[in-house]
Short mmCIF file of C-alpha atoms in Angstrom, two decimals:
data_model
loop_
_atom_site.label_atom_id
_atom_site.label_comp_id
_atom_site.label_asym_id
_atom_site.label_seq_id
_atom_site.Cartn_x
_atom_site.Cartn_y
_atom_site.Cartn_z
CA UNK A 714 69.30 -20.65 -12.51
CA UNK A 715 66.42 -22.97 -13.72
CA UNK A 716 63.34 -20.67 -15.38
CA UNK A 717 60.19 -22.64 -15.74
CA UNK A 718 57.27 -20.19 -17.47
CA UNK A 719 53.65 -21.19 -17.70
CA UNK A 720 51.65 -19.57 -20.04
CA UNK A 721 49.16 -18.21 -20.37
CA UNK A 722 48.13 -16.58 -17.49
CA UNK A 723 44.43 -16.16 -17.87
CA UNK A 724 42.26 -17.75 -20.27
CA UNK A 725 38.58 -17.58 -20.63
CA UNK A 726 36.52 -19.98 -22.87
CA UNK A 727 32.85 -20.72 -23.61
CA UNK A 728 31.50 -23.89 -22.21
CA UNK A 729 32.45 -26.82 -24.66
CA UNK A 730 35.82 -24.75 -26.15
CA UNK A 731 38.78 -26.81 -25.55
CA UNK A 732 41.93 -25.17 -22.97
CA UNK A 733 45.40 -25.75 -22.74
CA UNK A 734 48.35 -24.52 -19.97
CA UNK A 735 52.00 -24.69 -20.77
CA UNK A 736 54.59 -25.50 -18.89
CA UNK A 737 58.31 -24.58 -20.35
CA UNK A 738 61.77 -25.09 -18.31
CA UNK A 739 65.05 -23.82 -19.38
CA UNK A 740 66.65 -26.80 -18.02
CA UNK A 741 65.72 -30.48 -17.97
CA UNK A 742 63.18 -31.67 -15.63
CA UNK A 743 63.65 -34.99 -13.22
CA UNK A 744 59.59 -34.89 -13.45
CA UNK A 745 56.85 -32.51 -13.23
CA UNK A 746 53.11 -32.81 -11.56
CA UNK A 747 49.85 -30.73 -12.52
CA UNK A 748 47.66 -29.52 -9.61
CA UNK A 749 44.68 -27.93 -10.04
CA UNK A 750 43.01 -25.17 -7.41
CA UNK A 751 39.67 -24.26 -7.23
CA UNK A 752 38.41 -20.73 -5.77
CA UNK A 753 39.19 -20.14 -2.43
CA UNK A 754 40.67 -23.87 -1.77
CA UNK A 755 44.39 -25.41 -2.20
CA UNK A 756 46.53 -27.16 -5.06
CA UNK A 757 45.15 -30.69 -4.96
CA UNK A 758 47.63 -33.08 -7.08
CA UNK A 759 46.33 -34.51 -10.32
CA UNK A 760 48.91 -36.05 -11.91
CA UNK A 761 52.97 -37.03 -12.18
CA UNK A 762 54.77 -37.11 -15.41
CA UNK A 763 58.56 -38.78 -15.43
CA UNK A 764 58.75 -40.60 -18.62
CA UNK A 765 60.20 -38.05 -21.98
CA UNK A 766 57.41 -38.12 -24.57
CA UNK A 767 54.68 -39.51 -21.85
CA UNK A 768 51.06 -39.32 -22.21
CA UNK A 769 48.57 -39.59 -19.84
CA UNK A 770 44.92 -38.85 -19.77
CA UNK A 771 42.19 -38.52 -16.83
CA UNK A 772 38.90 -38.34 -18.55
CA UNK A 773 38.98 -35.05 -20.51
CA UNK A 774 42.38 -34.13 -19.63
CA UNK A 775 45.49 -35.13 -21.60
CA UNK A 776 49.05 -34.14 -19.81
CA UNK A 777 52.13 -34.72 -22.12
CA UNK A 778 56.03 -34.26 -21.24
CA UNK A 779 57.71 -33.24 -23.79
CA UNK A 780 60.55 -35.29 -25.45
CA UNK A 781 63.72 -33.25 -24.29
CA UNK A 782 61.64 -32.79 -20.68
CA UNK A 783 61.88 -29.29 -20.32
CA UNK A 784 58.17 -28.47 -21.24
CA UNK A 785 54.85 -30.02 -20.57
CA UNK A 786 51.53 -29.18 -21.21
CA UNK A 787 47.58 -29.99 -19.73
CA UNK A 788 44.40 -30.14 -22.43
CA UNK A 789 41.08 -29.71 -21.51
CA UNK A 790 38.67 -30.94 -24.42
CA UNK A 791 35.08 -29.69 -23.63
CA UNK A 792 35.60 -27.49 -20.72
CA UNK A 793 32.73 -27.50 -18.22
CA UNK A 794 31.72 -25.44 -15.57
CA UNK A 795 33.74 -27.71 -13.22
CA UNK A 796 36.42 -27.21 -14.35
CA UNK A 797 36.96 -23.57 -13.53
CA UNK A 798 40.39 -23.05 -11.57
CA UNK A 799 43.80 -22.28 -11.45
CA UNK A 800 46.45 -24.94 -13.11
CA UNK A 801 50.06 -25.43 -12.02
CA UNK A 802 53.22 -27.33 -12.80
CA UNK A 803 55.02 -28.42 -10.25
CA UNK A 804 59.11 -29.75 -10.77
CA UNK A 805 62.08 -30.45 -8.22
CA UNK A 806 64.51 -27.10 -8.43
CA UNK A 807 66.95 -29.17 -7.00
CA UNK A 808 67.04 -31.80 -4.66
CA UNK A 809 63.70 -31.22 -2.32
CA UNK A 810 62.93 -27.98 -3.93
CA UNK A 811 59.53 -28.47 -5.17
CA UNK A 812 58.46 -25.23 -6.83
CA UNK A 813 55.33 -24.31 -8.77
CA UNK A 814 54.59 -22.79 -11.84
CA UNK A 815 52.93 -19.37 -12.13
CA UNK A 816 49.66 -20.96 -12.83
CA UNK A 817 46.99 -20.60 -15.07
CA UNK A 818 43.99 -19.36 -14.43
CA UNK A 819 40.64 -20.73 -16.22
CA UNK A 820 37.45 -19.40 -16.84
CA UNK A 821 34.56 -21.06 -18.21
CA UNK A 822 31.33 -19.38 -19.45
CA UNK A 823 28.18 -20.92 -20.30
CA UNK B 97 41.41 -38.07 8.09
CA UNK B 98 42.55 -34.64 9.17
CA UNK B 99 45.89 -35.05 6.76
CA UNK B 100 47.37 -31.35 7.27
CA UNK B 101 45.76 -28.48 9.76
CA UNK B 102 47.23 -25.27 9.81
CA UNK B 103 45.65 -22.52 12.55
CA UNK B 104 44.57 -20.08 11.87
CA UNK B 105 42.80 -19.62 8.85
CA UNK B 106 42.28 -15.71 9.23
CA UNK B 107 43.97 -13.28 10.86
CA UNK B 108 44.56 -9.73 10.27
CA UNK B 109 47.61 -8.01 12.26
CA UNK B 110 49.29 -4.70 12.16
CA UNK B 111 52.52 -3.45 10.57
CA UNK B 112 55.63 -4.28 13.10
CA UNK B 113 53.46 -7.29 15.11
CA UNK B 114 54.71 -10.61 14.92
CA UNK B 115 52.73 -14.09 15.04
CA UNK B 116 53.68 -17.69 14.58
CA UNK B 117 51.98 -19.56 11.76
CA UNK B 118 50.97 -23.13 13.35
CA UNK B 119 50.90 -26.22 10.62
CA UNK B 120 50.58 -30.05 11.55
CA UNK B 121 50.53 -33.34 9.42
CA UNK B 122 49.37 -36.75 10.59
CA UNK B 123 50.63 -39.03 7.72
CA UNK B 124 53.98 -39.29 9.52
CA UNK B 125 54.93 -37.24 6.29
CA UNK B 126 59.34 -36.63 6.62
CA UNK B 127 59.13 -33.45 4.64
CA UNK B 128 57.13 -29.97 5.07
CA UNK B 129 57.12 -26.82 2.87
CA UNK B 130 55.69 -23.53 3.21
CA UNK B 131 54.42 -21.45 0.36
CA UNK B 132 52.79 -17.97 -0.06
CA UNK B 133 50.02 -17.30 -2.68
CA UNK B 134 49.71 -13.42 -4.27
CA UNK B 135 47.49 -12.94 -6.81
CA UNK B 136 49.39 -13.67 -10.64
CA UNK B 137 52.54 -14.80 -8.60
CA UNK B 138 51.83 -18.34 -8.00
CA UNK B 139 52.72 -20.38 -5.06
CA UNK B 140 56.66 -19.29 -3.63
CA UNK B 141 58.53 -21.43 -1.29
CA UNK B 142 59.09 -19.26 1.41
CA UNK B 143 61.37 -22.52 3.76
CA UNK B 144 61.13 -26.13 3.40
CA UNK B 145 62.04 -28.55 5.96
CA UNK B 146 63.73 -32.15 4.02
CA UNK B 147 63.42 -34.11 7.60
CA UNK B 148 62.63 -33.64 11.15
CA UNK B 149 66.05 -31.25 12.63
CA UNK B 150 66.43 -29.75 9.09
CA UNK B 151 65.31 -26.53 7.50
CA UNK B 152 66.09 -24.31 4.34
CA UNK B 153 65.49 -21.49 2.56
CA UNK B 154 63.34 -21.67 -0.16
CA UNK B 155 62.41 -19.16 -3.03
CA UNK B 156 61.41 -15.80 -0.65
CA UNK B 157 62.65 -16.49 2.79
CA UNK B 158 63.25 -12.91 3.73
CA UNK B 159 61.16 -11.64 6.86
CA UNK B 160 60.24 -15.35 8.02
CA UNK B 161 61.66 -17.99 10.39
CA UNK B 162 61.28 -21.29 10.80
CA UNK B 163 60.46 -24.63 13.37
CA UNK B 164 60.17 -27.98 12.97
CA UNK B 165 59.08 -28.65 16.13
CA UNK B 166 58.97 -32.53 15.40
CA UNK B 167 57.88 -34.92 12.63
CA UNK B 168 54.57 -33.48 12.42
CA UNK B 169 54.75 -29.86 13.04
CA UNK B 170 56.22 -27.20 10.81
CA UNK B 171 55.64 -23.45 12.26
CA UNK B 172 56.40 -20.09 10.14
CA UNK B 173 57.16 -17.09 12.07
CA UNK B 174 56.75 -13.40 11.06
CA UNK B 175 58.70 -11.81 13.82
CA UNK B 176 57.73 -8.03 12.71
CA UNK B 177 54.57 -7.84 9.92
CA UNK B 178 54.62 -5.51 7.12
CA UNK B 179 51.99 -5.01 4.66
CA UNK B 180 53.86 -7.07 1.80
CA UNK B 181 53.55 -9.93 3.42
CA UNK B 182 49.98 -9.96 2.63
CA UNK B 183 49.11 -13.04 1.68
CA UNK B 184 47.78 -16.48 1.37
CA UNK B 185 49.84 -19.00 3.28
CA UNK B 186 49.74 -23.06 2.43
CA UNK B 187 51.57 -25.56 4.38
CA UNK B 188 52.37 -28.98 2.63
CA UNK B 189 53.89 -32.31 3.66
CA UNK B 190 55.03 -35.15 1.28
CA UNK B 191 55.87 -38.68 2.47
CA UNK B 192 59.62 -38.85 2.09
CA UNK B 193 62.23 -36.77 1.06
CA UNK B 194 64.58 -37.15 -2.26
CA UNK B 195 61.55 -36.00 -4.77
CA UNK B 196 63.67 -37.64 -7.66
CA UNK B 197 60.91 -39.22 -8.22
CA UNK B 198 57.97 -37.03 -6.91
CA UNK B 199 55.43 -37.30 -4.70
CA UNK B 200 51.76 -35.34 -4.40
CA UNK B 201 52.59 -32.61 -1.95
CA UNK B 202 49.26 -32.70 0.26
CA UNK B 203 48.48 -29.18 0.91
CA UNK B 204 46.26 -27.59 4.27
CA UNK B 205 43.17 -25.04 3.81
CA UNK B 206 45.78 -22.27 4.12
CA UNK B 207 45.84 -19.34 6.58
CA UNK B 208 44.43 -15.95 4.81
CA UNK B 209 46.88 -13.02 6.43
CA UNK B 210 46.42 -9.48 6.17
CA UNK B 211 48.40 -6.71 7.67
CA UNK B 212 47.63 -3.14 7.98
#
């Protein structure tokens, strides 16, 4: 069955340190969204990805799909305080079965 | 815009008591999902529901039933508690099913569970 592995699980940085969450499928992916989740609150969508090699960037944060579309990954340059969260992919296992990633969660220290 | 409500947000039961979940959407979303959160696990579709009348199992379905009571409600049941099912619960919706081509799931506040 399809595997999809985000790494890494944790990761703390120092205010100003750049961050970046992996996403890696065993199988080809139809598309894959990031969501972000704060402490205490829910996922809240940040971005789609369908294209193979596609870039897209919000700010600070650069998403790229990879060119065979099985991985996928989310850079933070400068983390800030705000930023502070859990990460997740998100993919179709097969026709409306949307399934997340394990996450990542980040911490940022000033 | 209340988007999606689910009721309660707490509750703390006892091993072998049952209690219905309650989740509603007013987007006129087609399709609803239910997920658990445990700490280092994720989010785990427990059932989705594609369309009003239709329901499957998702990733951990075991111990949990499902409604969808109509377009905009999407209930999870726990029909006897145990202590592993602990956990945070999220209801989504997205617009319309057929994700091909994905859609933002929009997610409630989530209903903390715990049972003793």
């Amino acid at each position: 069955g399809q595997q999809v592995m985000q790494i890494p699980q944790y990761q703390h940085v120092q205010e100003g340190e750049d961050f970046t969450t992996y996403c890696n499928s065993s199988t080809t992916l139809s598309n894959i969204q990031w969501y972000k989740q704060r402490p205490g609150g829910h996922p809240v969508f940040l971005i789609q990805l369908v294209k193979s090699g596609e870039v897209k960037k919000q700010k600070r944060l650069t998403f790229q799909f990879g060119e065979a579309k099985k991985n996928s990954s989310l850079h933070i340059t400068a983390t800030q305080t705000t930023d502070v969260g859990t990460y997740f992919c998100r993919f179709t296992g097969g026709g409306n079965k949307l399934t997340f990633g394990t996450g990542t969660q980040l911490k940022v220290e000033l | 815009n209340a988007g999606v409500t689910q009721t309660p947000k707490f509750q703390v039961l006892k091993t072998g008591q049952s209690m219905t979940l309650q989740c509603a959407q007013d987007m006129n979303h087609n399709s609803m999902y239910w997920y658990r959160q445990d700490p280092g696990m994720g989010l785990r579709l427990i059932y989705y529901s594609a369309s009003e009348g239709t329901t499957d199992k998702g990733e951990v379905p075991n111990g949990y039933n499902v409604s969808r009571l109509n377009k905009r409600e999407f209930s999870l049941r726990l029909e006897s508690a145990a202590p592993s099912q602990t956990s945070v619960y999220f209801c989504a919706s997205i617009p319309t099913p057929g994700t091909g081509m994905g859609q933002p799931q929009h997610f409630g506040d989530g209903t903390r569970l715990s049972i003793l």
